[in-house]
PDB file of C-alpha atoms in Angstrom:
ATOM      1  CA  MET A   1     -75.037 324.875-208.459  1.00  0.00           C
ATOM      2  CA  GLY A   2     -78.345 326.600-209.282  1.00  0.00           C
ATOM      3  CA  PRO A   3     -78.681 330.240-209.148  1.00  0.00           C
ATOM      4  CA  MET A   4     -78.432 331.641-205.420  1.00  0.00           C
ATOM      5  CA  ARG A   5     -78.750 335.007-203.729  1.00  0.00           C
ATOM      6  CA  ILE A   6     -75.523 336.088-202.610  1.00  0.00           C
ATOM      7  CA  ALA A   7     -74.760 339.306-200.381  1.00  0.00           C
ATOM      8  CA  ILE A   8     -71.586 341.145-201.230  1.00  0.00           C
ATOM      9  CA  THR A   9     -69.952 344.039-198.796  1.00  0.00           C
ATOM     10  CA  GLY A  10     -67.184 346.057-200.764  1.00  0.00           C
ATOM     11  CA  SER A  11     -69.064 345.488-204.037  1.00  0.00           C
ATOM     12  CA  THR A  12     -67.551 348.671-205.776  1.00  0.00           C
ATOM     13  CA  GLY A  13     -64.072 347.788-204.914  1.00  0.00           C
ATOM     14  CA  LEU A  14     -61.692 345.667-207.254  1.00  0.00           C
ATOM     15  CA  ILE A  15     -62.587 342.352-206.005  1.00  0.00           C
ATOM     16  CA  GLY A  16     -66.121 342.876-205.301  1.00  0.00           C
ATOM     17  CA  THR A  17     -66.729 344.634-208.723  1.00  0.00           C
ATOM     18  CA  ALA A  18     -65.543 341.717-210.633  1.00  0.00           C
ATOM     19  CA  LEU A  19     -66.938 339.026-208.134  1.00  0.00           C
ATOM     20  CA  ALA A  20     -70.348 340.661-208.674  1.00  0.00           C
ATOM     21  CA  ARG A  21     -70.073 340.803-212.330  1.00  0.00           C
ATOM     22  CA  SER A  22     -68.988 337.170-212.653  1.00  0.00           C
ATOM     23  CA  LEU A  23     -71.760 335.785-210.556  1.00  0.00           C
ATOM     24  CA  ARG A  24     -74.429 337.971-212.370  1.00  0.00           C
ATOM     25  CA  ALA A  25     -73.255 336.583-215.535  1.00  0.00           C
ATOM     26  CA  ASP A  26     -73.977 333.182-214.433  1.00  0.00           C
ATOM     27  CA  GLY A  27     -77.372 334.141-213.105  1.00  0.00           C
ATOM     28  CA  HIS A  28     -77.040 334.654-209.518  1.00  0.00           C
ATOM     29  CA  GLU A  29     -78.830 337.644-207.744  1.00  0.00           C
ATOM     30  CA  VAL A  30     -76.230 339.683-205.954  1.00  0.00           C
ATOM     31  CA  VAL A  31     -77.092 341.762-203.101  1.00  0.00           C
ATOM     32  CA  ARG A  32     -75.070 344.727-202.441  1.00  0.00           C
ATOM     33  CA  LEU A  33     -74.522 346.080-198.935  1.00  0.00           C
ATOM     34  CA  VAL A  34     -74.299 350.184-199.124  1.00  0.00           C
ATOM     35  CA  ARG A  35     -73.351 352.917-196.684  1.00  0.00           C
ATOM     36  CA  ARG A  36     -76.457 354.881-197.281  1.00  0.00           C
ATOM     37  CA  PRO A  37     -80.151 354.314-197.590  1.00  0.00           C
ATOM     38  CA  ALA A  38     -80.905 351.391-199.834  1.00  0.00           C
ATOM     39  CA  ARG A  39     -82.461 352.552-203.215  1.00  0.00           C
ATOM     40  CA  THR A  40     -83.333 349.505-205.168  1.00  0.00           C
ATOM     41  CA  ALA A  41     -84.248 346.145-204.062  1.00  0.00           C
ATOM     42  CA  ASP A  42     -80.682 344.602-204.398  1.00  0.00           C
ATOM     43  CA  GLU A  43     -79.388 347.061-201.969  1.00  0.00           C
ATOM     44  CA  VAL A  44     -79.062 346.578-198.013  1.00  0.00           C
ATOM     45  CA  GLU A  45     -78.063 349.485-195.611  1.00  0.00           C
ATOM     46  CA  TRP A  46     -75.207 348.990-193.460  1.00  0.00           C
ATOM     47  CA  ASP A  47     -73.214 351.252-191.252  1.00  0.00           C
ATOM     48  CA  PRO A  48     -69.698 349.106-190.349  1.00  0.00           C
ATOM     49  CA  LEU A  49     -68.656 351.581-187.842  1.00  0.00           C
ATOM     50  CA  ARG A  50     -71.727 351.871-185.952  1.00  0.00           C
ATOM     51  CA  GLN A  51     -72.138 348.231-186.484  1.00  0.00           C
ATOM     52  CA  ARG A  52     -75.351 348.554-187.945  1.00  0.00           C
ATOM     53  CA  VAL A  53     -76.912 345.922-190.552  1.00  0.00           C
ATOM     54  CA  ASP A  54     -80.455 345.950-192.088  1.00  0.00           C
ATOM     55  CA  GLY A  55     -80.232 342.321-191.421  1.00  0.00           C
ATOM     56  CA  HIS A  56     -83.908 341.066-192.417  1.00  0.00           C
ATOM     57  CA  ARG A  57     -82.831 341.802-195.918  1.00  0.00           C
ATOM     58  CA  LEU A  58     -80.314 339.299-196.137  1.00  0.00           C
ATOM     59  CA  ASN A  59     -82.883 336.712-195.127  1.00  0.00           C
ATOM     60  CA  GLY A  60     -82.775 334.209-198.101  1.00  0.00           C
ATOM     61  CA  CYS A  61     -79.131 334.690-199.124  1.00  0.00           C
ATOM     62  CA  GLU A  62     -77.447 331.589-199.473  1.00  0.00           C
ATOM     63  CA  ALA A  63     -74.056 333.271-199.039  1.00  0.00           C
ATOM     64  CA  VAL A  64     -72.687 336.270-197.780  1.00  0.00           C
ATOM     65  CA  VAL A  65     -69.186 337.552-198.981  1.00  0.00           C
ATOM     66  CA  HIS A  66     -67.490 340.150-196.963  1.00  0.00           C
ATOM     67  CA  LEU A  67     -64.876 342.040-198.593  1.00  0.00           C
ATOM     68  CA  ALA A  68     -65.047 345.643-197.033  1.00  0.00           C
ATOM     69  CA  GLY A  69     -62.478 347.767-195.405  1.00  0.00           C
ATOM     70  CA  ALA A  70     -59.935 350.569-195.953  1.00  0.00           C
ATOM     71  CA  GLY A  71     -57.298 349.763-198.456  1.00  0.00           C
ATOM     72  CA  ILE A  72     -53.894 348.570-196.652  1.00  0.00           C
ATOM     73  CA  GLY A  73     -51.572 350.202-199.196  1.00  0.00           C
ATOM     74  CA  ASP A  74     -53.568 353.170-200.052  1.00  0.00           C
ATOM     75  CA  ARG A  75     -52.045 355.576-197.590  1.00  0.00           C
ATOM     76  CA  ARG A  76     -49.059 355.846-195.398  1.00  0.00           C
ATOM     77  CA  TRP A  77     -49.455 354.423-192.049  1.00  0.00           C
ATOM     78  CA  THR A  78     -50.180 357.192-189.461  1.00  0.00           C
ATOM     79  CA  GLU A  79     -51.384 356.243-186.233  1.00  0.00           C
ATOM     80  CA  ALA A  80     -54.991 357.764-187.393  1.00  0.00           C
ATOM     81  CA  TYR A  81     -54.886 355.593-190.635  1.00  0.00           C
ATOM     82  CA  LYS A  82     -54.039 352.317-188.494  1.00  0.00           C
ATOM     83  CA  LYS A  83     -56.988 352.952-186.302  1.00  0.00           C
ATOM     84  CA  GLU A  84     -59.005 353.381-189.540  1.00  0.00           C
ATOM     85  CA  LEU A  85     -57.602 350.109-190.995  1.00  0.00           C
ATOM     86  CA  ARG A  86     -58.577 348.161-187.763  1.00  0.00           C
ATOM     87  CA  ASP A  87     -62.004 349.819-187.283  1.00  0.00           C
ATOM     88  CA  SER A  88     -63.140 349.154-190.853  1.00  0.00           C
ATOM     89  CA  ARG A  89     -62.278 345.549-190.754  1.00  0.00           C
ATOM     90  CA  ILE A  90     -63.077 344.545-187.256  1.00  0.00           C
ATOM     91  CA  LEU A  91     -66.092 346.627-186.674  1.00  0.00           C
ATOM     92  CA  GLY A  92     -67.531 345.643-189.984  1.00  0.00           C
ATOM     93  CA  THR A  93     -66.702 341.985-189.757  1.00  0.00           C
ATOM     94  CA  ALA A  94     -68.331 341.932-186.337  1.00  0.00           C
ATOM     95  CA  ALA A  95     -71.313 343.812-187.711  1.00  0.00           C
ATOM     96  CA  ILE A  96     -71.816 341.238-190.537  1.00  0.00           C
ATOM     97  CA  ALA A  97     -70.926 338.324-188.272  1.00  0.00           C
ATOM     98  CA  GLU A  98     -73.607 339.261-185.597  1.00  0.00           C
ATOM     99  CA  ALA A  99     -76.351 340.141-188.366  1.00  0.00           C
ATOM    100  CA  VAL A 100     -75.828 336.604-190.129  1.00  0.00           C
ATOM    101  CA  ALA A 101     -75.813 335.006-186.894  1.00  0.00           C
ATOM    102  CA  THR A 102     -79.264 336.205-185.938  1.00  0.00           C
ATOM    103  CA  LEU A 103     -81.148 335.668-189.130  1.00  0.00           C
ATOM    104  CA  ASP A 104     -84.082 333.350-189.335  1.00  0.00           C
ATOM    105  CA  ARG A 105     -82.779 331.896-192.322  1.00  0.00           C
ATOM    106  CA  PRO A 106     -78.883 332.286-192.172  1.00  0.00           C
ATOM    107  CA  PRO A 107     -76.768 331.770-194.996  1.00  0.00           C
ATOM    108  CA  ARG A 108     -74.821 328.300-195.757  1.00  0.00           C
ATOM    109  CA  VAL A 109     -71.575 330.211-195.838  1.00  0.00           C
ATOM    110  CA  LEU A 110     -69.800 333.517-194.645  1.00  0.00           C
ATOM    111  CA  VAL A 111     -66.748 334.264-196.772  1.00  0.00           C
ATOM    112  CA  CYS A 112     -64.767 336.932-195.076  1.00  0.00           C
ATOM    113  CA  GLY A 113     -61.827 338.790-196.597  1.00  0.00           C
ATOM    114  CA  SER A 114     -58.536 338.497-194.962  1.00  0.00           C
ATOM    115  CA  ALA A 115     -54.871 338.818-196.164  1.00  0.00           C
ATOM    116  CA  ILE A 116     -51.769 336.866-196.329  1.00  0.00           C
ATOM    117  CA  GLY A 117     -50.439 339.684-194.026  1.00  0.00           C
ATOM    118  CA  PHE A 118     -51.266 337.345-191.342  1.00  0.00           C
ATOM    119  CA  TYR A 119     -48.066 335.595-191.652  1.00  0.00           C
ATOM    120  CA  GLY A 120     -45.468 338.481-191.725  1.00  0.00           C
ATOM    121  CA  ASP A 121     -42.128 338.642-193.050  1.00  0.00           C
ATOM    122  CA  THR A 122     -41.335 334.930-193.746  1.00  0.00           C
ATOM    123  CA  GLY A 123     -38.117 335.231-195.654  1.00  0.00           C
ATOM    124  CA  ASP A 124     -37.334 332.343-197.974  1.00  0.00           C
ATOM    125  CA  ARG A 125     -39.532 329.899-195.949  1.00  0.00           C
ATOM    126  CA  LYS A 126     -42.548 328.536-197.674  1.00  0.00           C
ATOM    127  CA  VAL A 127     -46.067 328.823-195.420  1.00  0.00           C
ATOM    128  CA  ASP A 128     -49.437 327.577-195.890  1.00  0.00           C
ATOM    129  CA  GLU A 129     -52.430 327.589-193.649  1.00  0.00           C
ATOM    130  CA  SER A 130     -51.054 326.007-190.911  1.00  0.00           C
ATOM    131  CA  ALA A 131     -48.145 328.744-190.009  1.00  0.00           C
ATOM    132  CA  PRO A 132     -48.718 330.602-186.821  1.00  0.00           C
ATOM    133  CA  PRO A 133     -49.352 334.448-187.431  1.00  0.00           C
ATOM    134  CA  GLY A 134     -46.381 336.728-187.730  1.00  0.00           C
ATOM    135  CA  ASP A 135     -45.035 339.787-185.799  1.00  0.00           C
ATOM    136  CA  GLY A 136     -46.286 343.361-186.301  1.00  0.00           C
ATOM    137  CA  PHE A 137     -49.129 345.633-187.125  1.00  0.00           C
ATOM    138  CA  LEU A 138     -50.665 343.587-190.059  1.00  0.00           C
ATOM    139  CA  PRO A 139     -50.470 340.277-188.601  1.00  0.00           C
ATOM    140  CA  SER A 140     -52.247 341.550-185.262  1.00  0.00           C
ATOM    141  CA  LEU A 141     -54.770 343.066-187.496  1.00  0.00           C
ATOM    142  CA  CYS A 142     -55.257 339.996-189.468  1.00  0.00           C
ATOM    143  CA  VAL A 143     -55.790 338.058-186.257  1.00  0.00           C
ATOM    144  CA  ASP A 144     -58.324 340.286-184.707  1.00  0.00           C
ATOM    145  CA  TRP A 145     -59.941 340.733-188.365  1.00  0.00           C
ATOM    146  CA  GLU A 146     -60.551 336.970-188.315  1.00  0.00           C
ATOM    147  CA  GLU A 147     -61.841 336.540-184.568  1.00  0.00           C
ATOM    148  CA  ALA A 148     -64.185 339.384-185.325  1.00  0.00           C
ATOM    149  CA  ALA A 149     -66.410 336.676-187.257  1.00  0.00           C
ATOM    150  CA  LEU A 150     -66.621 334.478-184.066  1.00  0.00           C
ATOM    151  CA  ALA A 151     -70.731 335.144-183.863  1.00  0.00           C
ATOM    152  CA  ALA A 152     -71.123 333.635-187.202  1.00  0.00           C
ATOM    153  CA  GLU A 153     -68.993 330.432-186.416  1.00  0.00           C
ATOM    154  CA  GLU A 154     -70.842 330.173-183.148  1.00  0.00           C
ATOM    155  CA  ALA A 155     -74.137 330.210-184.830  1.00  0.00           C
ATOM    156  CA  GLY A 156     -72.991 327.358-187.084  1.00  0.00           C
ATOM    157  CA  VAL A 157     -72.569 329.138-190.126  1.00  0.00           C
ATOM    158  CA  ARG A 158     -69.607 328.017-192.428  1.00  0.00           C
ATOM    159  CA  THR A 159     -67.127 330.531-191.948  1.00  0.00           C
ATOM    160  CA  VAL A 160     -64.259 330.695-194.621  1.00  0.00           C
ATOM    161  CA  PHE A 161     -61.308 333.588-194.531  1.00  0.00           C
ATOM    162  CA  ALA A 162     -60.264 334.139-197.582  1.00  0.00           C
ATOM    163  CA  ARG A 163     -56.351 335.121-196.996  1.00  0.00           C
ATOM    164  CA  THR A 164     -55.727 336.932-200.430  1.00  0.00           C
ATOM    165  CA  GLY A 165     -52.216 338.070-201.665  1.00  0.00           C
ATOM    166  CA  LEU A 166     -51.174 340.529-204.161  1.00  0.00           C
ATOM    167  CA  VAL A 167     -54.130 340.805-206.640  1.00  0.00           C
ATOM    168  CA  VAL A 168     -52.763 341.502-210.236  1.00  0.00           C
ATOM    169  CA  ALA A 169     -55.065 344.167-212.093  1.00  0.00           C
ATOM    170  CA  ARG A 170     -54.486 347.128-214.080  1.00  0.00           C
ATOM    171  CA  ALA A 171     -57.877 348.519-212.846  1.00  0.00           C
ATOM    172  CA  GLY A 172     -57.070 348.920-209.240  1.00  0.00           C
ATOM    173  CA  GLY A 173     -55.350 347.771-206.291  1.00  0.00           C
ATOM    174  CA  SER A 174     -51.596 348.069-205.457  1.00  0.00           C
ATOM    175  CA  TRP A 175     -50.786 346.285-208.766  1.00  0.00           C
ATOM    176  CA  GLY A 176     -52.758 349.187-210.377  1.00  0.00           C
ATOM    177  CA  ARG A 177     -50.500 351.770-209.519  1.00  0.00           C
ATOM    178  CA  LEU A 178     -47.469 349.826-210.740  1.00  0.00           C
ATOM    179  CA  PHE A 179     -48.724 349.305-214.381  1.00  0.00           C
ATOM    180  CA  PRO A 180     -48.605 353.310-215.237  1.00  0.00           C
ATOM    181  CA  LEU A 181     -44.675 353.369-214.074  1.00  0.00           C
ATOM    182  CA  PHE A 182     -43.749 350.315-215.841  1.00  0.00           C
ATOM    183  CA  ARG A 183     -45.604 351.542-219.105  1.00  0.00           C
ATOM    184  CA  ALA A 184     -43.782 354.720-218.814  1.00  0.00           C
ATOM    185  CA  GLY A 185     -40.485 352.717-218.719  1.00  0.00           C
ATOM    186  CA  LEU A 186     -40.151 353.689-215.033  1.00  0.00           C
ATOM    187  CA  GLY A 187     -40.757 350.507-213.154  1.00  0.00           C
ATOM    188  CA  GLY A 188     -37.817 348.720-211.445  1.00  0.00           C
ATOM    189  CA  ARG A 189     -37.126 346.180-208.553  1.00  0.00           C
ATOM    190  CA  LEU A 190     -37.885 347.440-204.918  1.00  0.00           C
ATOM    191  CA  GLY A 191     -35.288 347.326-202.778  1.00  0.00           C
ATOM    192  CA  SER A 192     -32.987 344.195-203.056  1.00  0.00           C
ATOM    193  CA  GLY A 193     -35.734 342.576-205.288  1.00  0.00           C
ATOM    194  CA  ARG A 194     -35.136 339.386-203.423  1.00  0.00           C
ATOM    195  CA  GLN A 195     -38.210 339.509-201.194  1.00  0.00           C
ATOM    196  CA  TYR A 196     -41.214 336.965-202.359  1.00  0.00           C
ATOM    197  CA  TRP A 197     -44.499 338.473-203.567  1.00  0.00           C
ATOM    198  CA  SER A 198     -47.167 336.113-203.349  1.00  0.00           C
ATOM    199  CA  PHE A 199     -49.425 337.151-206.042  1.00  0.00           C
ATOM    200  CA  ILE A 200     -53.169 335.866-207.753  1.00  0.00           C
ATOM    201  CA  ALA A 201     -54.318 336.961-210.885  1.00  0.00           C
ATOM    202  CA  LEU A 202     -57.821 338.641-210.718  1.00  0.00           C
ATOM    203  CA  HIS A 203     -59.593 336.267-212.616  1.00  0.00           C
ATOM    204  CA  ASP A 204     -58.203 333.326-210.350  1.00  0.00           C
ATOM    205  CA  GLU A 205     -59.301 335.349-207.061  1.00  0.00           C
ATOM    206  CA  VAL A 206     -62.793 335.711-208.392  1.00  0.00           C
ATOM    207  CA  ALA A 207     -62.784 331.893-209.303  1.00  0.00           C
ATOM    208  CA  ALA A 208     -61.344 331.261-205.839  1.00  0.00           C
ATOM    209  CA  LEU A 209     -63.914 333.160-204.089  1.00  0.00           C
ATOM    210  CA  ARG A 210     -66.711 331.365-205.713  1.00  0.00           C
ATOM    211  CA  HIS A 211     -64.972 327.824-205.171  1.00  0.00           C
ATOM    212  CA  LEU A 212     -65.102 328.805-201.539  1.00  0.00           C
ATOM    213  CA  ILE A 213     -68.861 329.567-201.497  1.00  0.00           C
ATOM    214  CA  ASP A 214     -69.234 326.211-203.234  1.00  0.00           C
ATOM    215  CA  THR A 215     -67.143 324.124-201.473  1.00  0.00           C
ATOM    216  CA  GLU A 216     -68.725 322.919-198.214  1.00  0.00           C
ATOM    217  CA  SER A 217     -65.646 321.090-197.109  1.00  0.00           C
ATOM    218  CA  LEU A 218     -63.826 324.278-196.622  1.00  0.00           C
ATOM    219  CA  GLU A 219     -63.868 326.583-193.544  1.00  0.00           C
ATOM    220  CA  GLY A 220     -61.319 328.616-191.642  1.00  0.00           C
ATOM    221  CA  PRO A 221     -58.367 330.177-193.326  1.00  0.00           C
ATOM    222  CA  VAL A 222     -57.534 329.416-197.365  1.00  0.00           C
ATOM    223  CA  ASN A 223     -54.789 331.313-199.056  1.00  0.00           C
ATOM    224  CA  LEU A 224     -55.867 332.836-202.108  1.00  0.00           C
ATOM    225  CA  THR A 225     -52.301 332.926-203.733  1.00  0.00           C
ATOM    226  CA  ALA A 226     -50.881 331.456-206.913  1.00  0.00           C
ATOM    227  CA  PRO A 227     -49.108 328.177-206.580  1.00  0.00           C
ATOM    228  CA  GLU A 228     -45.443 329.802-207.022  1.00  0.00           C
ATOM    229  CA  PRO A 229     -44.680 332.819-205.205  1.00  0.00           C
ATOM    230  CA  VAL A 230     -42.081 334.760-206.971  1.00  0.00           C
ATOM    231  CA  THR A 231     -39.433 337.407-206.048  1.00  0.00           C
ATOM    232  CA  ASN A 232     -39.732 341.204-206.880  1.00  0.00           C
ATOM    233  CA  ARG A 233     -37.075 340.772-209.110  1.00  0.00           C
ATOM    234  CA  GLU A 234     -38.775 338.076-211.350  1.00  0.00           C
ATOM    235  CA  ILE A 235     -41.895 340.152-211.163  1.00  0.00           C
ATOM    236  CA  THR A 236     -40.005 343.091-212.377  1.00  0.00           C
ATOM    237  CA  ALA A 237     -38.582 341.248-215.454  1.00  0.00           C
ATOM    238  CA  ALA A 238     -42.281 339.982-216.129  1.00  0.00           C
ATOM    239  CA  MET A 239     -43.599 343.053-216.134  1.00  0.00           C
ATOM    240  CA  GLY A 240     -40.754 344.496-218.611  1.00  0.00           C
ATOM    241  CA  ARG A 241     -41.354 341.456-221.071  1.00  0.00           C
ATOM    242  CA  VAL A 242     -45.194 341.906-221.082  1.00  0.00           C
ATOM    243  CA  LEU A 243     -45.144 345.549-221.437  1.00  0.00           C
ATOM    244  CA  HIS A 244     -42.182 345.709-223.711  1.00  0.00           C
ATOM    245  CA  ARG A 245     -40.215 348.403-221.538  1.00  0.00           C
ATOM    246  CA  PRO A 246     -37.240 348.518-220.080  1.00  0.00           C
ATOM    247  CA  THR A 247     -36.897 348.483-216.172  1.00  0.00           C
ATOM    248  CA  PRO A 248     -33.514 350.279-215.324  1.00  0.00           C
ATOM    249  CA  PHE A 249     -34.596 352.099-212.299  1.00  0.00           C
ATOM    250  CA  PRO A 250     -34.427 350.297-208.960  1.00  0.00           C
ATOM    251  CA  VAL A 251     -35.969 351.740-205.933  1.00  0.00           C
ATOM    252  CA  PRO A 252     -33.393 351.671-202.926  1.00  0.00           C
ATOM    253  CA  ALA A 253     -34.953 350.453-199.896  1.00  0.00           C
ATOM    254  CA  VAL A 254     -34.011 353.738-197.805  1.00  0.00           C
ATOM    255  CA  ALA A 255     -36.067 355.794-200.075  1.00  0.00           C
ATOM    256  CA  LEU A 256     -39.238 353.370-199.615  1.00  0.00           C
ATOM    257  CA  ARG A 257     -38.775 353.609-195.956  1.00  0.00           C
ATOM    258  CA  VAL A 258     -38.790 357.593-196.053  1.00  0.00           C
ATOM    259  CA  ALA A 259     -41.640 357.727-198.602  1.00  0.00           C
ATOM    260  CA  LEU A 260     -43.896 355.065-197.056  1.00  0.00           C
ATOM    261  CA  GLY A 261     -42.761 355.153-193.172  1.00  0.00           C
ATOM    262  CA  GLU A 262     -44.094 351.501-191.671  1.00  0.00           C
ATOM    263  CA  LEU A 263     -45.673 350.408-194.636  1.00  0.00           C
ATOM    264  CA  SER A 264     -42.392 350.019-196.261  1.00  0.00           C
ATOM    265  CA  ALA A 265     -41.989 347.070-194.329  1.00  0.00           C
ATOM    266  CA  GLU A 266     -44.678 345.326-196.329  1.00  0.00           C
ATOM    267  CA  VAL A 267     -43.047 346.299-199.441  1.00  0.00           C
ATOM    268  CA  LEU A 268     -39.542 345.259-198.604  1.00  0.00           C
ATOM    269  CA  GLY A 269     -40.594 342.207-196.861  1.00  0.00           C
ATOM    270  CA  SER A 270     -40.828 338.679-198.124  1.00  0.00           C
ATOM    271  CA  GLN A 271     -44.163 336.620-197.985  1.00  0.00           C
ATOM    272  CA  ARG A 272     -43.749 332.901-199.675  1.00  0.00           C
ATOM    273  CA  VAL A 273     -47.357 331.870-199.166  1.00  0.00           C
ATOM    274  CA  LEU A 274     -48.657 328.453-200.683  1.00  0.00           C
ATOM    275  CA  PRO A 275     -52.479 327.909-201.093  1.00  0.00           C
ATOM    276  CA  LYS A 276     -52.386 324.354-199.926  1.00  0.00           C
ATOM    277  CA  ARG A 277     -55.992 324.131-199.021  1.00  0.00           C
ATOM    278  CA  LEU A 278     -57.356 325.823-201.872  1.00  0.00           C
ATOM    279  CA  LEU A 279     -55.215 323.147-204.294  1.00  0.00           C
ATOM    280  CA  GLU A 280     -56.202 320.189-202.010  1.00  0.00           C
ATOM    281  CA  SER A 281     -59.799 321.164-202.600  1.00  0.00           C
ATOM    282  CA  GLY A 282     -59.599 320.642-206.279  1.00  0.00           C
ATOM    283  CA  PHE A 283     -59.166 324.119-207.542  1.00  0.00           C
ATOM    284  CA  ARG A 284     -57.315 324.749-210.542  1.00  0.00           C
ATOM    285  CA  PHE A 285     -55.428 328.033-211.416  1.00  0.00           C
ATOM    286  CA  ALA A 286     -56.385 329.523-214.958  1.00  0.00           C
ATOM    287  CA  PHE A 287     -53.234 331.775-214.787  1.00  0.00           C
ATOM    288  CA  PRO A 288     -50.702 330.257-212.307  1.00  0.00           C
ATOM    289  CA  THR A 289     -47.558 332.130-213.419  1.00  0.00           C
ATOM    290  CA  ILE A 290     -46.724 335.641-212.792  1.00  0.00           C
ATOM    291  CA  GLU A 291     -46.199 336.310-216.723  1.00  0.00           C
ATOM    292  CA  GLU A 292     -49.666 334.766-217.447  1.00  0.00           C
ATOM    293  CA  ALA A 293     -51.318 336.834-214.556  1.00  0.00           C
ATOM    294  CA  VAL A 294     -49.652 340.027-215.886  1.00  0.00           C
ATOM    295  CA  ARG A 295     -50.794 339.276-219.644  1.00  0.00           C
ATOM    296  CA  VAL A 296     -54.690 339.062-218.382  1.00  0.00           C
ATOM    297  CA  ALA A 297     -54.470 341.920-215.787  1.00  0.00           C
TER     298      ALA A 297
END
């Protein structure tokens, strides 16, 4: 497609930074939503918690990609932090959706970040976008997070929910905290190691988000995960091979529960999530295996 004007929230995060760089490299104009007064023509001020957006400056954007939100794995899940997680996602998404819905020239598409946490612990069972939500804090958060975009959907804007898995990247995110441990020879399986982790290389995550923007037939939930989820034990072995380090130090489940509290359920839980709709729409992964994803991270 020709050059587009695309707005991004969360443009300073791991995925947002990589997406903005990719779009600009191909000649697209990127507009960044910032939580302070706009200083340049490519910035738009917004306040997600107060649900305020300088919406008129979004007119003319062909797409809006909403990635902002407090990090799921950044801190222990205290009641205060769980409230921060909910507010940052639900209030922010509602603000963007309502701003988009009231524009004189709304975008063709709103791509909202979401997460495979929607499905909860699936054990060994493979799930795709047709699966119902799981039980617990994160699935309920994901349900409310996606429902917060209703205003845009009701206004006729094609709305896509990018249910992203664990992004393999050295530069940040949950995986970014694993690389130093493995490089130091301190890596190891977590708990039993039999739990499935549904991953995606950062390169493929960016390519998939751009595919969601460009593919008119896609709306609703789309899983952004590599085609073959692997177990934590397999991931541990791949990290050791790629980084040429031993992986002798398994972390017992009880230690994770003590260190992480409620968040440990996400680390020890199993999610075997398949990107059915992404593949059916013609997307092709550049780095579909865990070893490839680790090598290019």
